[in-house]
Short mmCIF file of C-alpha atoms in Angstrom, two decimals:
data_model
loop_
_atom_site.label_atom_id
_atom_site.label_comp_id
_atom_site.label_asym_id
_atom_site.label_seq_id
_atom_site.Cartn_x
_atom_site.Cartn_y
_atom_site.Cartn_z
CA UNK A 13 -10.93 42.85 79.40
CA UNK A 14 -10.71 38.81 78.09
CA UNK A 15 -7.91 38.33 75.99
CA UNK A 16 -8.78 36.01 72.84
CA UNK A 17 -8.01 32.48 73.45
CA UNK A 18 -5.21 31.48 71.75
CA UNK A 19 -3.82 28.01 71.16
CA UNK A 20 -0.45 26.67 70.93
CA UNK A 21 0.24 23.49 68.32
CA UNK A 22 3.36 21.26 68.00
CA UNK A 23 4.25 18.71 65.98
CA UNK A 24 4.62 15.35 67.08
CA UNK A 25 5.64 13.10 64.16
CA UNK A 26 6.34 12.94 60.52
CA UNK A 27 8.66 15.49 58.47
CA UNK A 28 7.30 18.29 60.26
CA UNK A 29 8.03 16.86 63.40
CA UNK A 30 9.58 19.37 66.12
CA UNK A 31 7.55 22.38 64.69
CA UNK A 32 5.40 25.11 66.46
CA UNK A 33 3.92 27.69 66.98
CA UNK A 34 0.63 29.61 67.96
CA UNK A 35 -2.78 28.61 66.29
CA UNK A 36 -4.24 31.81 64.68
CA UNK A 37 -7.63 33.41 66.59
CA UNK A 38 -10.65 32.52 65.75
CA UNK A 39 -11.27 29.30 63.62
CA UNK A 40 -8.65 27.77 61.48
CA UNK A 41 -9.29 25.44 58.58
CA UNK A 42 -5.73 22.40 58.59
CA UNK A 43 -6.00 20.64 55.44
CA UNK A 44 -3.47 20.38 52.84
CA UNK A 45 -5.56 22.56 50.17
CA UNK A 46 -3.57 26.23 49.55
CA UNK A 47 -6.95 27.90 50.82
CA UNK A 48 -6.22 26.29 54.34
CA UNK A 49 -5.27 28.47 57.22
CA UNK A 50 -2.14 25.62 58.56
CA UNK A 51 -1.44 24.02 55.52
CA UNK A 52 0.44 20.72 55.36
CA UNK A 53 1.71 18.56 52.50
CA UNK A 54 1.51 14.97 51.77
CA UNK A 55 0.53 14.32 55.44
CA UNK A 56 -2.32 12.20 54.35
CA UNK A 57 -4.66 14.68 54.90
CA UNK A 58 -7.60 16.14 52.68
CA UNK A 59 -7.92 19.58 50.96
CA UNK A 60 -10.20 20.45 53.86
CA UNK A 61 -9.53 18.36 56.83
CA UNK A 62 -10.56 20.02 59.96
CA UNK A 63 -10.98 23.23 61.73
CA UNK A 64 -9.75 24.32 65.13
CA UNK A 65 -11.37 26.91 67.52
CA UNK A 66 -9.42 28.25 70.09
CA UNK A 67 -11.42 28.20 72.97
CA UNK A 68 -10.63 29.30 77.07
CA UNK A 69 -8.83 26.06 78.39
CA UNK A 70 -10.42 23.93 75.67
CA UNK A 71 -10.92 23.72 71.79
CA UNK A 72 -13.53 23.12 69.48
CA UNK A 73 -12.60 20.38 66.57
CA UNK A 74 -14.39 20.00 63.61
CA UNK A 75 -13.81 17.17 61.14
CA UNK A 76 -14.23 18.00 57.62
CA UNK A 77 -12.61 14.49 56.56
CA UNK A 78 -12.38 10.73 57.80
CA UNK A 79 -9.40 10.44 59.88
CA UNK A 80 -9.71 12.61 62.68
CA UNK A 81 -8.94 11.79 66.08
CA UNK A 82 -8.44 13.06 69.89
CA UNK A 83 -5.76 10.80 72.03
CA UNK A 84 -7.67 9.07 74.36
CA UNK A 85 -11.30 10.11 73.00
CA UNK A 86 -11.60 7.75 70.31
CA UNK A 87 -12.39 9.29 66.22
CA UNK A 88 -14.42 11.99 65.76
CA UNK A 89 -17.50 11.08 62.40
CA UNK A 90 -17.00 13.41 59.35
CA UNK A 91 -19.48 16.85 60.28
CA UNK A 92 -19.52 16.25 63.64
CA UNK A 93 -18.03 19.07 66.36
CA UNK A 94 -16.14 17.90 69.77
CA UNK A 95 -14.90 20.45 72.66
CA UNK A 96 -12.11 19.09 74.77
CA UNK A 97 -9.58 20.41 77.15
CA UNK A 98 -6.32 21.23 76.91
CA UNK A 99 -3.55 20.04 76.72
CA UNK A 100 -4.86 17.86 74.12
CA UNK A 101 -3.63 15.66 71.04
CA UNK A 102 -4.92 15.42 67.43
CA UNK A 103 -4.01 12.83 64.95
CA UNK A 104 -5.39 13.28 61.26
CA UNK A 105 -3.62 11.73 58.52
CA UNK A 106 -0.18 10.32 58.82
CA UNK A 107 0.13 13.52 61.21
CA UNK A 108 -0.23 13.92 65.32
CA UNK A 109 -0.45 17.50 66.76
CA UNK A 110 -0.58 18.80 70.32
CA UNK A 111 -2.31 22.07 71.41
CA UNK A 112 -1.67 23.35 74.45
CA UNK A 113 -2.90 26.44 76.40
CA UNK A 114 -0.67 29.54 75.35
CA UNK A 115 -1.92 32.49 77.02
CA UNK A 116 1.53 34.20 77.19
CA UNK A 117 1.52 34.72 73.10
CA UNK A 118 -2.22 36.11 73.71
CA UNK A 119 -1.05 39.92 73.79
CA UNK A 120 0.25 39.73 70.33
CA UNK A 121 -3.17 41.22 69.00
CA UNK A 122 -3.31 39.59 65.59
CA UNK A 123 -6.82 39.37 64.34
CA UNK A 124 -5.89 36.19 62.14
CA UNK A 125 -2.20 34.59 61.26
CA UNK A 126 -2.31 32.88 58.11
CA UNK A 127 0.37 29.82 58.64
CA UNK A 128 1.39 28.37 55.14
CA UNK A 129 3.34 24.87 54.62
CA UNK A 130 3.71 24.92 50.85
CA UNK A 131 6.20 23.40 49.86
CA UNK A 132 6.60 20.36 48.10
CA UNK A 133 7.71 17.59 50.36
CA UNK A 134 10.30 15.27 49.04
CA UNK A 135 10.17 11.87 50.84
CA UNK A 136 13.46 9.82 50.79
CA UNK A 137 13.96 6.75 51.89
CA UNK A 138 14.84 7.56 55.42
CA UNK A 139 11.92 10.32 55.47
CA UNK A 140 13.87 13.57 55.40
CA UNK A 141 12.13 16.30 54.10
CA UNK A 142 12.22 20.31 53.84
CA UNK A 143 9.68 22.51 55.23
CA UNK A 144 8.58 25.62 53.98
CA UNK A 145 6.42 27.95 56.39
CA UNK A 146 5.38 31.77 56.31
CA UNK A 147 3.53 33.48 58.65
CA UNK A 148 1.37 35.90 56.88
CA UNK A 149 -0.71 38.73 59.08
CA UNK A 150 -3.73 39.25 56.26
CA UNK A 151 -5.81 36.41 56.14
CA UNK A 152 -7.11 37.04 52.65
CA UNK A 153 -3.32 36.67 51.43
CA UNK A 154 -1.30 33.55 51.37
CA UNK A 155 2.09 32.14 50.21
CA UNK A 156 0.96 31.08 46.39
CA UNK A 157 -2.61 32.38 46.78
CA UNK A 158 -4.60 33.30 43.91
CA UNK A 159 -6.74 35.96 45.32
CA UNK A 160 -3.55 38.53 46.01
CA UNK A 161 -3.99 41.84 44.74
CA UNK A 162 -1.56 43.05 41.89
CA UNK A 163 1.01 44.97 43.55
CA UNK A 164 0.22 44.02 46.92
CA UNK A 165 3.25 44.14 49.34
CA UNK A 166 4.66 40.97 51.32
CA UNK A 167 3.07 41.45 54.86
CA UNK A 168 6.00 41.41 57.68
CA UNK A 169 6.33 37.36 58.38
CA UNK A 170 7.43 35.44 61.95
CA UNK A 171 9.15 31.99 61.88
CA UNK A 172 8.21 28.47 63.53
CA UNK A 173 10.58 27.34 65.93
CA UNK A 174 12.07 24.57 64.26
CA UNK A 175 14.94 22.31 64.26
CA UNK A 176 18.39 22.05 62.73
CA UNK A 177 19.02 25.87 63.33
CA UNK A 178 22.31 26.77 61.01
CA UNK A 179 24.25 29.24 59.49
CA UNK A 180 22.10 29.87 56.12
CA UNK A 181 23.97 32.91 53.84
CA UNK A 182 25.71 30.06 51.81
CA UNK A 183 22.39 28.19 51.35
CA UNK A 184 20.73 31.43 50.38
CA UNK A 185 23.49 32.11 47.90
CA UNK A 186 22.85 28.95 46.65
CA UNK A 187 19.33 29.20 46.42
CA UNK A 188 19.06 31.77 44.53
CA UNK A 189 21.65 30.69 42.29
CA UNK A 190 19.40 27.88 41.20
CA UNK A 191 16.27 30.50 41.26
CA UNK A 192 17.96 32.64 38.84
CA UNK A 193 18.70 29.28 36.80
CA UNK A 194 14.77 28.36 36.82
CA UNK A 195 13.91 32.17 35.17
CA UNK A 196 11.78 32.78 38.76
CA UNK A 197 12.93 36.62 37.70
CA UNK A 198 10.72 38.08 40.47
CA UNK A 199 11.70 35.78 43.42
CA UNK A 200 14.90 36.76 46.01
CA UNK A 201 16.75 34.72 48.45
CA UNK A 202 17.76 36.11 51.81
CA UNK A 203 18.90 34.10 55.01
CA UNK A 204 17.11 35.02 58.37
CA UNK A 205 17.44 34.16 61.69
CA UNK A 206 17.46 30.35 61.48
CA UNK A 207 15.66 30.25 57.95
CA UNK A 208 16.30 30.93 54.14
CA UNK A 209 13.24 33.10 53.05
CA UNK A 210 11.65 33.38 49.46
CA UNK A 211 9.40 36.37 48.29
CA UNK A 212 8.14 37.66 45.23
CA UNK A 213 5.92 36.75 42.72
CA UNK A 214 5.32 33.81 40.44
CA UNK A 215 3.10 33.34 37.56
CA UNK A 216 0.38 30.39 36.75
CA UNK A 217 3.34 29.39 34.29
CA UNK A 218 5.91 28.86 36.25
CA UNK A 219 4.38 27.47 39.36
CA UNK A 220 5.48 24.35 38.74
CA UNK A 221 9.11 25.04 38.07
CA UNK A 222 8.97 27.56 41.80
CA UNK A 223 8.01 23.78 43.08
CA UNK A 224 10.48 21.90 40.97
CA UNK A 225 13.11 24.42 42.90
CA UNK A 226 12.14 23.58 46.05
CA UNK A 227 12.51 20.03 45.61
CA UNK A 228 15.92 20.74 44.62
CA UNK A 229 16.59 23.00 47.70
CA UNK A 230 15.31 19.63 49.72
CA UNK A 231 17.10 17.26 48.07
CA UNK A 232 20.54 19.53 48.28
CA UNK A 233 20.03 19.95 52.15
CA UNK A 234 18.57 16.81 52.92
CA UNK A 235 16.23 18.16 54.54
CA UNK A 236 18.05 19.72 57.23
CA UNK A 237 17.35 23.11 56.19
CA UNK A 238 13.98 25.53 56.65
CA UNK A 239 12.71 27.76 53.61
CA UNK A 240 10.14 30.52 55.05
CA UNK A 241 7.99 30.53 51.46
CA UNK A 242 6.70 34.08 51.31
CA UNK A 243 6.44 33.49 46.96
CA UNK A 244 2.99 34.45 45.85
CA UNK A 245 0.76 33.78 42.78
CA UNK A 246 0.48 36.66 40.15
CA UNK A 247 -0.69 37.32 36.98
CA UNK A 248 1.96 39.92 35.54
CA UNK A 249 1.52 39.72 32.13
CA UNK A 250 4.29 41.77 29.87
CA UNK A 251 3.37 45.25 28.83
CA UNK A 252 1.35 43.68 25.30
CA UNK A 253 1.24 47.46 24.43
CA UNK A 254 5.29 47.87 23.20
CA UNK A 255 5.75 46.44 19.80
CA UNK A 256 9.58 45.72 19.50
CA UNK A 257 10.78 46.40 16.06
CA UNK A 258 14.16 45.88 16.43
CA UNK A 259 16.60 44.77 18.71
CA UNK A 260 21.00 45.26 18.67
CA UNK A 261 22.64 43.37 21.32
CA UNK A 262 26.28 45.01 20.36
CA UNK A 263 28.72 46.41 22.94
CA UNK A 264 25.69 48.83 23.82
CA UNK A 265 22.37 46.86 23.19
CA UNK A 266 19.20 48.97 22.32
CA UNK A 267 15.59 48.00 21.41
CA UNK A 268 13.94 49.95 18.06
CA UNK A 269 10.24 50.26 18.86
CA UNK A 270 8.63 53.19 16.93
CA UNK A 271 11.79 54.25 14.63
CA UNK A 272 13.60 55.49 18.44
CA UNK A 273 16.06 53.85 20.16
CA UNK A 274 16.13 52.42 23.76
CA UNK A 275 18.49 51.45 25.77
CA UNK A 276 19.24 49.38 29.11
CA UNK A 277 17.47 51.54 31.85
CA UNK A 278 14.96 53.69 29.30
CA UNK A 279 11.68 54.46 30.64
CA UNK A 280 8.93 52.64 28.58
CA UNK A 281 5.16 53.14 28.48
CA UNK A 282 3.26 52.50 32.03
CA UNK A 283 5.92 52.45 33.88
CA UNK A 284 8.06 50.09 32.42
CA UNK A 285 12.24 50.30 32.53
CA UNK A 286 14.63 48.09 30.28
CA UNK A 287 16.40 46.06 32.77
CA UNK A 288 18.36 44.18 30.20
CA UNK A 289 18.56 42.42 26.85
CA UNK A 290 18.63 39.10 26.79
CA UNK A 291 19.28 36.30 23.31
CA UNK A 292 15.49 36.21 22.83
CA UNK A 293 13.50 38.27 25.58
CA UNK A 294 13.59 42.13 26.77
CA UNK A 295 13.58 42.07 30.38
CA UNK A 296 11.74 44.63 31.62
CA UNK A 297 11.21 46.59 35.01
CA UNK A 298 8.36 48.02 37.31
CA UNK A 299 8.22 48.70 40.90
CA UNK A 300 10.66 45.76 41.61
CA UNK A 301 9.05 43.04 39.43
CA UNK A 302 10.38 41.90 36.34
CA UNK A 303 8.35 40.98 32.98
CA UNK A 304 10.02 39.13 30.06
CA UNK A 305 8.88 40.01 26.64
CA UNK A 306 9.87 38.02 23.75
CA UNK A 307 11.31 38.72 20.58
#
């Protein structure tokens, strides 16, 4: 029985220099758009810039946008298709990337790997930037995607070999720290092997400040650090239902909704648990996400 070809990418310049791994099966779409398959940020490169087919001892590219090139076969015209052999090298945008045959990761039996670069990259000076890549095993998903079921769990994730491996629990600490700071209530911190890893939830709202975050995780490491960026994009709108009447934030804080009191850890309607009360909000709780409800 043929195993599916299977293709593995590296790297070769720019911030994300130094990092690989294997191309998912089947056609991907590279582009720096968040419904890409291999998303990468301010590489030059369109929403939509290409797509890769993994192909036995060759691949199929392509280009969806000007800019798109094979080493040593000259630019490839916007709607046009090329097959070439491997080992083989792609340049498209500011970026250059080199797929090579990987039939030993074949047996890993993933229908499609969803590979996610979303975070915002911070260019200094000297070009030091942070990465931020999950590996996501349901291809309708995605780091920050839109289209995510409510409720729907984090798939298990894999990590890019990268550079600058380090010891990561006090960047993780710190991390989160700053998380907490930003009011990203539904987002936790944990090192990994090699990485610090973000999952959870963020709203429309606050996408911005989840990106403002990892700026400041980028500019604190310079760069030398990678975030795995499992976050994803959620409308979790506070139970509109609970009309808060009154609230006492004394030694033992209580909310008055209906003439009965609640306190910290009360069961709600739908679900909902007080976590805590806070100068202005009700934080509430439901299967481990977190809804703020002002007052």
């Amino acid at each position: 029985m043929n195993e599916p070809a299977s293709v593995h990418f590296e790297v070769l310049s720019g911030p994300y220099s130094g990092v690989s791994g294997e191309a998912p099966v089947g056609t991907s779409l590279i582009g720096s758009g968040l419904d890409a398959d291999i998303v990468f940020v301010e590489q030059g490169l369109e929403s939509n810039h290409f797509r890769l087919t993994p192909l036995h001892g060759s691949i199929e590219i392509e280009a969806l946008a000007a800019g798109v090139s094979i080493e040593g076969n000259g630019d490839i015209a916007v709607g046009k298709r090329v097959v070439i052999s491997l080992p083989a090298v792609i340049h498209a945008g500011t970026m250059s990337i080199r797929c090579t045959q990987d039939s030993a990761r074949g047996s890993i039996g993933l229908s499609r790997l969803s590979i996610i670069a979303v975070s915002l990259v911070l260019l200094s000076s000297v070009g030091i930037a942070t990465l931020a890549i999950s590996f996501l095993f349901d291809g309708s998903a995605g780091a920050v995607s839109p289209d995510a079921p409510p409720g729907a769990p984090l798939p298990a994730k894999l990590t890019l070999n990268g550079p600058n491996d380090r010891p990561l629990d006090a960047a993780a600490e710190l991390l989160q720290e700053e998380v907490n700071k930003a009011g990203l209530l539904n987002i936790k911190i944990a090192p990994g092997p090699g990485v610090v890893s973000a999952e959870g939830t963020v709203t429309p709202a606050l996408v911005t400040r989840w990106q403002e975050v990892q700026r400041w995780f980028d500019q604190h490491t310079n760069g030398s650090l990678t975030l795995v960026n499992g976050v994803i994009l959620k409308e979790d709108k506070p139970p509109s239902s609970i009309a808060v009447q009154a609230v006492w934030r004394g030694v033992h804080p209580y909310l008055l909704i209906g003439g009965q009191k609640y306190f910290v850890g009360a069961l709600l309607n739908d679900g909902w648990t007080v976590d805590r009360i806070e100068a202005g909000r009700v934080l509430l709780s439901r299967n481990g996400r977190l809804a703020a409800l002002p007052y």
